Amino acid sequence: MKKNRWLILTLIWLFVLAGNAIQRMQATSGKVTLLRTPNGGLQPQAVTDERGALHLIYLAGEPSASDVFYVRRAPGKDFTAPLRVNSQPGSAIAVGTIRGAQIALGKNGRVHVAWNGSNKAEQRSQNNSAPMLYARMNDAGTGFEKQRNLMQISHELDGGGSVAADKLGNVFVVWHGAGEQKGEQHRRVWLARSTDEGKSFAREVAVDTPDKNKLTGACGCCGMRAFVDGSGALHLLYRTATDMTERGMFLLTSTDRGKTFSGRRLDNWTLTFCPMSSVTMTTNAKQNLAAWENNGQVFFDRISTGSGSDLVKVSAPDSTGKRKHPAIAVNKSGETILVWTEGTGWKKGGSLAWQIFDREGKPTAEKGSAPDVPVWGLATVVAEADGTFTILY
């Protein structure tokens, strides 16, 4: 009897091992490779360069006083040893999931990083508010220069800022902060611009929509995204707070490197509180895409520099009502992968899911899921040179 019990237990254990092996094979089969963020990092953000190298930043350490690290992976190689981006230890923040670091590649592939400062950051802004911090890779490519606070006249930073860069040496760091009056409906989008690869920045300016009398506000503790597409157009995607009830997505676009902007609403969401959401944007040679959350579902849409869109908004299949933090990538064939978290929330981890869509925006059979998204965790995804996708979480 005892032998039989041990035999049964052994068989069960072998089945578990086999199941885990199959799960790992599924995670790296077909067009998707699933990877954990190196060194147990949180809130990864990744981009690829023209040579196919993957550039990755992530947070590590105490969630309320984190450090930002950078690693690089050349095609077919392992990740490099991590470099700390922030010059002051503990000056980043992972709490809330939307205030972490963002990355952009600029002229000659220089790495630019921006993040919300933590309560331990020494470079406080007006009214002792959290700073919007920035650092760039040094000329030798061996480390990062000293971090800088780009907030000179704005204050009350809350939701996550962002960074974008172009091949001409322009760098754009954006965030939303308090306006002339109190309240989220009066918050403004602020832009600090550099024309010398981040060596120096002009004082930030409030970005206006074409009708300056109709401010959109900004949802205080939601993230935003800055992005430069292949044509050089600068896009700013954020959640509004019009009259404190309308919290849909709004897109500002500049075709003159941040001097003037056109704007349009991408959707509506009647909500009286902040959903603490994040957004993302990406591009390939033919199209720009944005992804965001609305009422527990995640979506993506193609956007253009004009006034219209060439694709009806696409949602993730089915709906659990608990989806957040979308990430998106499009490969050279025009296939799109949408990645999101399920069930995550304040001080709560969850799971990961993804779906690949064809060039017409229709879901394919290629989809998947994975457990154990950590507290304050989310995912990032990139399209590799061979047309496959890599998800890190």
CSV table of C-alpha atoms in Angstrom, one decimal:
chain,number,residue,atom,x,y,z
A,1,MET,CA,0.0,0.0,0.0
A,2,LYS,CA,2.8,2.4,0.9
A,3,LYS,CA,4.6,1.6,-2.4
A,4,ASN,CA,1.4,2.4,-4.3
A,5,ARG,CA,1.0,5.7,-2.5
A,6,TRP,CA,4.6,6.7,-3.4
A,7,LEU,CA,4.0,5.6,-7.0
A,8,ILE,CA,0.9,7.7,-7.2
A,9,LEU,CA,2.7,10.7,-5.7
A,10,THR,CA,5.6,10.2,-8.1
A,11,LEU,CA,3.3,10.1,-11.1
A,12,ILE,CA,1.5,13.3,-10.0
A,13,TRP,CA,4.8,15.0,-9.6
A,14,LEU,CA,5.9,13.9,-13.1
A,15,PHE,CA,2.6,15.2,-14.5
A,16,VAL,CA,3.2,18.6,-12.8
A,17,LEU,CA,6.7,18.8,-14.2
A,18,ALA,CA,5.4,17.9,-17.6
A,19,GLY,CA,2.7,20.5,-17.4
A,20,ASN,CA,5.3,23.2,-16.4
A,21,ALA,CA,7.5,22.2,-19.3
A,22,ILE,CA,4.6,22.4,-21.7
A,23,GLN,CA,3.7,25.9,-20.3
A,24,ARG,CA,7.3,27.0,-20.8
A,25,MET,CA,7.3,25.7,-24.3
A,26,GLN,CA,4.0,27.5,-25.1
A,27,ALA,CA,5.4,30.7,-23.7
A,28,THR,CA,8.3,30.6,-26.2
A,29,SER,CA,6.6,28.9,-29.2
A,30,GLY,CA,5.3,30.5,-32.3
A,31,LYS,CA,5.5,34.2,-32.4
A,32,VAL,CA,5.7,35.1,-28.7
A,33,THR,CA,8.5,34.7,-26.2
A,34,LEU,CA,7.6,35.4,-22.6
A,35,LEU,CA,10.4,36.6,-20.3
A,36,ARG,CA,10.6,37.7,-16.7
A,37,THR,CA,12.2,41.1,-16.1
A,38,PRO,CA,15.8,40.7,-15.2
A,39,ASN,CA,16.8,40.8,-11.5
A,40,GLY,CA,13.2,40.7,-10.4
A,41,GLY,CA,12.5,44.2,-11.7
A,42,LEU,CA,9.2,45.9,-11.9
A,43,GLN,CA,7.4,48.0,-14.6
A,44,PRO,CA,9.7,47.2,-17.5
A,45,GLN,CA,9.7,49.4,-20.5
A,46,ALA,CA,11.5,48.3,-23.7
A,47,VAL,CA,12.3,49.6,-27.2
A,48,THR,CA,14.4,48.1,-30.0
A,49,ASP,CA,16.8,50.0,-32.2
A,50,GLU,CA,17.6,49.8,-35.9
A,51,ARG,CA,20.1,47.0,-35.4
A,52,GLY,CA,17.6,44.8,-33.5
A,53,ALA,CA,19.1,45.4,-30.0
A,54,LEU,CA,16.6,45.5,-27.2
A,55,HIS,CA,16.9,48.4,-24.6
A,56,LEU,CA,15.2,47.8,-21.3
A,57,ILE,CA,14.6,49.8,-18.1
A,58,TYR,CA,12.9,48.7,-14.9
A,59,LEU,CA,12.5,49.6,-11.3
A,60,ALA,CA,14.0,47.7,-8.4
A,61,GLY,CA,14.1,48.1,-4.6
A,62,GLU,CA,11.6,49.6,-2.2
A,63,PRO,CA,8.4,50.5,-4.2
A,64,SER,CA,8.1,53.9,-2.6
A,65,ALA,CA,11.8,54.7,-3.1
A,66,SER,CA,13.0,52.7,-6.1
A,67,ASP,CA,16.0,52.7,-8.4
A,68,VAL,CA,15.9,52.7,-12.2
A,69,PHE,CA,18.1,50.2,-14.0
A,70,TYR,CA,19.0,49.9,-17.7
A,71,VAL,CA,20.1,46.8,-19.6
A,72,ARG,CA,20.7,46.0,-23.3
A,73,ARG,CA,20.4,42.8,-25.2
A,74,ALA,CA,22.0,42.5,-28.7
A,75,PRO,CA,20.4,39.9,-31.0
A,76,GLY,CA,21.3,36.4,-29.9
A,77,LYS,CA,23.0,37.6,-26.8
A,78,ASP,CA,22.2,37.9,-23.1
A,79,PHE,CA,21.3,41.0,-21.3
A,80,THR,CA,24.2,43.2,-20.2
A,81,ALA,CA,25.0,43.9,-16.6
A,82,PRO,CA,22.5,46.5,-15.2
A,83,LEU,CA,23.4,50.2,-15.0
A,84,ARG,CA,21.7,52.4,-12.5
A,85,VAL,CA,20.0,55.4,-14.2
A,86,ASN,CA,19.1,57.6,-11.2
A,87,SER,CA,22.1,59.3,-9.6
A,88,GLN,CA,20.3,59.7,-6.3
A,89,PRO,CA,19.4,56.3,-4.8
A,90,GLY,CA,15.7,55.7,-4.1
A,91,SER,CA,14.5,58.7,-6.1
A,92,ALA,CA,12.0,56.7,-8.3
A,93,ILE,CA,8.6,55.3,-7.4
A,94,ALA,CA,6.8,52.1,-8.3
A,95,VAL,CA,3.7,52.6,-6.1
A,96,GLY,CA,0.6,53.0,-8.2
A,97,THR,CA,2.2,51.3,-11.3
A,98,ILE,CA,1.8,54.5,-13.4
A,99,ARG,CA,4.7,56.7,-12.1
A,100,GLY,CA,7.6,54.5,-13.2
A,101,ALA,CA,10.4,55.3,-15.7
A,102,GLN,CA,9.9,55.6,-19.5
A,103,ILE,CA,12.6,55.3,-22.2
A,104,ALA,CA,13.3,56.7,-25.6
A,105,LEU,CA,16.0,56.4,-28.2
A,106,GLY,CA,17.2,59.6,-29.8
A,107,LYS,CA,19.9,60.7,-32.2
A,108,ASN,CA,22.6,58.1,-32.8
A,109,GLY,CA,20.7,55.8,-30.5
A,110,ARG,CA,21.3,57.7,-27.3
A,111,VAL,CA,19.1,56.5,-24.4
A,112,HIS,CA,16.9,59.0,-22.7
A,113,VAL,CA,15.0,58.2,-19.5
A,114,ALA,CA,12.4,60.1,-17.5
A,115,TRP,CA,10.5,59.3,-14.3
A,116,ASN,CA,8.4,60.7,-11.5
A,117,GLY,CA,10.5,61.4,-8.4
A,118,SER,CA,9.8,59.8,-5.1
A,119,ASN,CA,9.3,61.5,-1.7
A,120,LYS,CA,13.0,60.9,-1.1
A,121,ALA,CA,14.1,62.8,-4.3
A,122,GLU,CA,16.2,65.8,-3.2
A,123,GLN,CA,15.3,67.9,-6.3
A,124,ARG,CA,11.8,69.0,-5.2
A,125,SER,CA,9.7,71.3,-7.3
A,126,GLN,CA,7.5,74.3,-6.4
A,127,ASN,CA,5.3,73.8,-3.3
A,128,ASN,CA,7.6,70.9,-2.4
A,129,SER,CA,5.9,68.7,-5.0
A,130,ALA,CA,7.5,65.6,-6.6
A,131,PRO,CA,10.0,66.4,-9.3
A,132,MET,CA,9.9,65.2,-13.0
A,133,LEU,CA,13.4,63.7,-13.3
A,134,TYR,CA,15.4,63.0,-16.4
A,135,ALA,CA,18.8,61.4,-17.2
A,136,ARG,CA,20.5,60.5,-20.5
A,137,MET,CA,23.3,58.1,-21.5
A,138,ASN,CA,26.7,59.7,-21.5
A,139,ASP,CA,28.7,60.2,-24.7
A,140,ALA,CA,30.8,57.1,-24.1
A,141,GLY,CA,27.7,54.9,-23.6
A,142,THR,CA,29.1,53.6,-20.3
A,143,GLY,CA,26.6,55.1,-17.9
A,144,PHE,CA,24.1,57.9,-17.2
A,145,GLU,CA,24.7,61.5,-16.5
A,146,LYS,CA,23.4,63.1,-13.3
A,147,GLN,CA,19.6,63.2,-13.0
A,148,ARG,CA,17.9,66.6,-13.4
A,149,ASN,CA,14.5,67.9,-12.4
A,150,LEU,CA,12.8,69.6,-15.4
A,151,MET,CA,10.0,71.2,-13.5
A,152,GLN,CA,10.7,74.9,-13.2
A,153,ILE,CA,7.4,76.6,-13.0
A,154,SER,CA,4.8,73.8,-12.9
A,155,HIS,CA,3.9,71.8,-9.7
A,156,GLU,CA,1.7,69.1,-8.2
A,157,LEU,CA,3.1,66.3,-10.3
A,158,ASP,CA,1.0,63.2,-9.7
A,159,GLY,CA,0.4,60.8,-12.6
A,160,GLY,CA,3.3,59.4,-14.7
A,161,GLY,CA,5.3,61.6,-17.1
A,162,SER,CA,6.9,60.5,-20.3
A,163,VAL,CA,9.8,61.0,-22.7
A,164,ALA,CA,10.2,60.9,-26.5
A,165,ALA,CA,13.0,61.7,-28.9
A,166,ASP,CA,13.7,62.0,-32.6
A,167,LYS,CA,16.7,61.4,-34.8
A,168,LEU,CA,17.5,65.1,-35.1
A,169,GLY,CA,18.5,65.6,-31.5
A,170,ASN,CA,15.1,66.8,-30.1
A,171,VAL,CA,14.1,65.4,-26.8
A,172,PHE,CA,10.6,65.9,-25.3
A,173,VAL,CA,9.7,65.3,-21.7
A,174,VAL,CA,6.0,65.7,-20.8
A,175,TRP,CA,3.9,65.5,-17.6
A,176,HIS,CA,0.6,66.9,-16.3
A,177,GLY,CA,0.4,69.3,-13.3
A,178,ALA,CA,-1.6,71.9,-11.7
A,179,GLY,CA,-3.2,74.8,-13.7
A,180,GLU,CA,-4.0,78.3,-12.7
A,181,GLN,CA,-7.0,77.0,-10.7
A,182,LYS,CA,-7.4,74.0,-8.4
A,183,GLY,CA,-9.0,70.8,-9.6
A,184,GLU,CA,-8.3,68.1,-12.1
A,185,GLN,CA,-10.3,69.8,-14.8
A,186,HIS,CA,-7.8,72.6,-14.7
A,187,ARG,CA,-4.6,70.5,-14.8
A,188,ARG,CA,-2.4,71.1,-17.8
A,189,VAL,CA,-0.1,69.1,-20.0
A,190,TRP,CA,3.5,70.5,-19.7
A,191,LEU,CA,6.3,70.0,-22.2
A,192,ALA,CA,10.0,70.6,-21.7
A,193,ARG,CA,12.0,70.5,-24.9
A,194,SER,CA,15.7,70.0,-25.7
A,195,THR,CA,17.2,70.6,-29.1
A,196,ASP,CA,20.7,69.3,-28.2
A,197,GLU,CA,20.0,65.7,-27.3
A,198,GLY,CA,19.1,66.4,-23.7
A,199,LYS,CA,22.1,68.4,-22.8
A,200,SER,CA,19.9,71.4,-21.9
A,201,PHE,CA,16.2,72.0,-21.8
A,202,ALA,CA,14.1,75.1,-22.2
A,203,ARG,CA,11.7,76.0,-19.4
A,204,GLU,CA,8.5,73.9,-19.6
A,205,VAL,CA,5.4,75.3,-21.4
A,206,ALA,CA,1.8,74.4,-21.0
A,207,VAL,CA,0.5,72.7,-24.1
A,208,ASP,CA,-2.8,74.1,-25.4
A,209,THR,CA,-5.4,72.6,-27.6
A,210,PRO,CA,-6.4,74.7,-30.6
A,211,ASP,CA,-9.3,76.1,-28.6
A,212,LYS,CA,-7.6,77.6,-25.6
A,213,ASN,CA,-10.9,78.3,-23.9
A,214,LYS,CA,-11.8,74.6,-23.8
A,215,LEU,CA,-9.2,73.0,-21.5
A,216,THR,CA,-9.4,69.2,-21.2
A,217,GLY,CA,-8.0,68.9,-17.7
A,218,ALA,CA,-6.0,65.8,-16.9
A,219,CYS,CA,-6.8,62.8,-14.7
A,220,GLY,CA,-4.5,63.4,-11.8
A,221,CYS,CA,-3.1,59.9,-11.1
A,222,CYS,CA,-3.2,58.4,-14.6
A,223,GLY,CA,-0.1,58.0,-16.8
A,224,MET,CA,0.5,59.5,-20.2
A,225,ARG,CA,2.7,58.8,-23.2
A,226,ALA,CA,4.8,60.8,-25.5
A,227,PHE,CA,5.9,59.4,-28.8
A,228,VAL,CA,7.7,60.5,-32.0
A,229,ASP,CA,6.6,58.5,-35.1
A,230,GLY,CA,8.5,57.8,-38.3
A,231,SER,CA,7.5,61.1,-39.9
A,232,GLY,CA,8.8,63.1,-36.9
A,233,ALA,CA,5.4,64.0,-35.6
A,234,LEU,CA,5.1,64.2,-31.8
A,235,HIS,CA,2.1,62.6,-30.1
A,236,LEU,CA,0.9,63.1,-26.5
A,237,LEU,CA,-1.7,60.7,-25.2
A,238,TYR,CA,-3.4,61.3,-21.9
A,239,ARG,CA,-6.7,60.9,-19.9
A,240,THR,CA,-8.8,64.0,-19.5
A,241,ALA,CA,-10.8,65.2,-16.6
A,242,THR,CA,-13.3,67.5,-18.2
A,243,ASP,CA,-15.8,68.8,-15.6
A,244,MET,CA,-14.6,66.0,-13.3
A,245,THR,CA,-16.8,63.4,-15.0
A,246,GLU,CA,-15.4,62.9,-18.6
A,247,ARG,CA,-12.2,60.8,-18.4
A,248,GLY,CA,-11.8,59.6,-22.0
A,249,MET,CA,-8.5,59.6,-23.9
A,250,PHE,CA,-7.2,62.6,-25.7
A,251,LEU,CA,-4.5,62.8,-28.3
A,252,LEU,CA,-2.3,65.9,-29.0
A,253,THR,CA,-0.2,65.9,-32.2
A,254,SER,CA,2.5,68.3,-33.3
A,255,THR,CA,4.1,68.3,-36.7
A,256,ASP,CA,6.5,71.2,-35.9
A,257,ARG,CA,8.5,69.5,-33.1
A,258,GLY,CA,6.3,70.6,-30.2
A,259,LYS,CA,5.7,74.3,-31.2
A,260,THR,CA,1.9,73.9,-31.9
A,261,PHE,CA,-0.5,71.0,-31.4
A,262,SER,CA,-3.8,69.8,-32.9
A,263,GLY,CA,-6.0,67.7,-30.6
A,264,ARG,CA,-8.8,65.1,-30.8
A,265,ARG,CA,-10.7,62.9,-28.4
A,266,LEU,CA,-10.3,59.2,-29.0
A,267,ASP,CA,-13.1,58.0,-26.7
A,268,ASN,CA,-15.3,58.9,-23.8
A,269,TRP,CA,-15.6,57.5,-20.3
A,270,THR,CA,-18.0,58.9,-17.7
A,271,LEU,CA,-16.3,58.4,-14.4
A,272,THR,CA,-16.1,60.5,-11.2
A,273,PHE,CA,-12.8,59.0,-9.9
A,274,CYS,CA,-9.3,58.3,-11.2
A,275,PRO,CA,-8.8,54.8,-12.6
A,276,MET,CA,-5.0,55.0,-12.3
A,277,SER,CA,-4.5,53.8,-15.8
A,278,SER,CA,-1.5,53.7,-18.1
A,279,VAL,CA,-1.3,54.1,-21.9
A,280,THR,CA,1.1,53.3,-24.6
A,281,MET,CA,2.0,54.0,-28.3
A,282,THR,CA,4.1,52.3,-30.9
A,283,THR,CA,4.8,52.5,-34.6
A,284,ASN,CA,6.3,50.6,-37.6
A,285,ALA,CA,7.1,52.0,-41.1
A,286,LYS,CA,3.4,52.1,-42.1
A,287,GLN,CA,1.3,52.8,-39.0
A,288,ASN,CA,1.1,54.3,-35.5
A,289,LEU,CA,-0.9,52.6,-32.8
A,290,ALA,CA,-2.1,53.6,-29.4
A,291,ALA,CA,-3.5,51.4,-26.6
A,292,TRP,CA,-5.5,52.3,-23.5
A,293,GLU,CA,-8.1,51.2,-21.0
A,294,ASN,CA,-11.8,52.1,-20.7
A,295,ASN,CA,-14.2,50.6,-18.2
A,296,GLY,CA,-12.3,47.5,-17.4
A,297,GLN,CA,-11.5,46.7,-21.1
A,298,VAL,CA,-8.4,47.5,-23.2
A,299,PHE,CA,-8.3,48.8,-26.7
A,300,PHE,CA,-6.0,49.8,-29.5
A,301,ASP,CA,-6.4,52.1,-32.5
A,302,ARG,CA,-4.4,53.2,-35.4
A,303,ILE,CA,-3.8,57.0,-35.4
A,304,SER,CA,-2.5,59.4,-38.1
A,305,THR,CA,-1.2,62.9,-38.1
A,306,GLY,CA,-4.5,64.0,-39.7
A,307,SER,CA,-7.9,64.3,-38.1
A,308,GLY,CA,-9.1,60.8,-38.7
A,309,SER,CA,-8.3,57.2,-38.0
A,310,ASP,CA,-8.0,54.4,-40.5
A,311,LEU,CA,-9.1,51.6,-38.2
A,312,VAL,CA,-12.1,51.2,-35.9
A,313,LYS,CA,-11.1,50.9,-32.3
A,314,VAL,CA,-10.2,47.2,-31.6
A,315,SER,CA,-10.8,45.6,-28.2
A,316,ALA,CA,-9.3,42.6,-26.6
A,317,PRO,CA,-11.5,39.5,-27.1
A,318,ASP,CA,-14.2,38.8,-24.5
A,319,SER,CA,-14.0,40.9,-21.3
A,320,THR,CA,-13.4,40.2,-17.7
A,321,GLY,CA,-14.0,43.8,-16.6
A,322,LYS,CA,-10.7,43.7,-14.8
A,323,ARG,CA,-8.2,44.6,-17.5
A,324,LYS,CA,-5.5,47.2,-17.2
A,325,HIS,CA,-2.1,48.4,-18.3
A,326,PRO,CA,-2.1,47.6,-22.1
A,327,ALA,CA,1.2,47.2,-24.0
A,328,ILE,CA,1.3,47.0,-27.8
A,329,ALA,CA,3.7,46.2,-30.6
A,330,VAL,CA,3.4,45.8,-34.4
A,331,ASN,CA,5.7,43.7,-36.5
A,332,LYS,CA,7.0,44.2,-40.0
A,333,SER,CA,4.1,42.2,-41.4
A,334,GLY,CA,1.5,44.5,-39.8
A,335,GLU,CA,0.5,42.0,-37.1
A,336,THR,CA,-0.3,43.6,-33.8
A,337,ILE,CA,0.1,42.1,-30.3
A,338,LEU,CA,-2.0,43.5,-27.4
A,339,VAL,CA,-0.8,42.6,-23.9
A,340,TRP,CA,-2.6,43.5,-20.7
A,341,THR,CA,-2.9,42.6,-17.0
A,342,GLU,CA,-5.9,40.9,-15.5
A,343,GLY,CA,-7.1,41.6,-11.9
A,344,THR,CA,-4.3,43.9,-10.9
A,345,GLY,CA,-5.1,46.8,-8.6
A,346,TRP,CA,-3.9,48.8,-5.6
A,347,LYS,CA,-1.4,46.6,-3.7
A,348,LYS,CA,-2.7,43.7,-5.8
A,349,GLY,CA,-0.9,41.5,-8.4
A,350,GLY,CA,-2.7,39.5,-11.0
A,351,SER,CA,-2.1,37.7,-14.3
A,352,LEU,CA,-1.0,38.5,-17.8
A,353,ALA,CA,-2.8,37.9,-21.2
A,354,TRP,CA,-2.1,38.7,-24.8
A,355,GLN,CA,-3.7,38.4,-28.2
A,356,ILE,CA,-2.2,38.7,-31.7
A,357,PHE,CA,-4.3,40.5,-34.4
A,358,ASP,CA,-3.8,40.4,-38.2
A,359,ARG,CA,-3.2,43.5,-40.3
A,360,GLU,CA,-7.0,44.1,-40.5
A,361,GLY,CA,-7.4,44.1,-36.8
A,362,LYS,CA,-9.0,40.7,-36.5
A,363,PRO,CA,-7.9,38.4,-33.7
A,364,THR,CA,-5.9,35.3,-34.7
A,365,ALA,CA,-5.6,32.0,-33.0
A,366,GLU,CA,-2.4,33.1,-31.3
A,367,LYS,CA,-3.1,34.2,-27.7
A,368,GLY,CA,-1.9,33.3,-24.3
A,369,SER,CA,-1.8,34.0,-20.6
A,370,ALA,CA,0.6,33.7,-17.7
A,371,PRO,CA,0.3,34.0,-13.9
A,372,ASP,CA,2.1,35.9,-11.2
A,373,VAL,CA,2.2,39.5,-12.3
A,374,PRO,CA,3.6,41.1,-9.1
A,375,VAL,CA,2.2,43.9,-7.0
A,376,TRP,CA,2.8,47.2,-8.9
A,377,GLY,CA,3.6,45.1,-12.0
A,378,LEU,CA,2.9,45.5,-15.7
A,379,ALA,CA,4.3,44.2,-19.0
A,380,THR,CA,6.1,45.6,-22.0
A,381,VAL,CA,6.3,44.1,-25.5
A,382,VAL,CA,8.5,44.6,-28.6
A,383,ALA,CA,8.5,43.3,-32.1
A,384,GLU,CA,11.8,41.6,-33.0
A,385,ALA,CA,13.5,41.9,-36.3
A,386,ASP,CA,12.3,38.4,-37.4
A,387,GLY,CA,8.7,39.3,-36.9
A,388,THR,CA,8.2,37.6,-33.5
A,389,PHE,CA,7.2,39.3,-30.3
A,390,THR,CA,8.9,39.4,-26.9
A,391,ILE,CA,6.9,40.1,-23.7
A,392,LEU,CA,8.7,41.1,-20.5
A,393,TYR,CA,6.9,41.3,-17.1
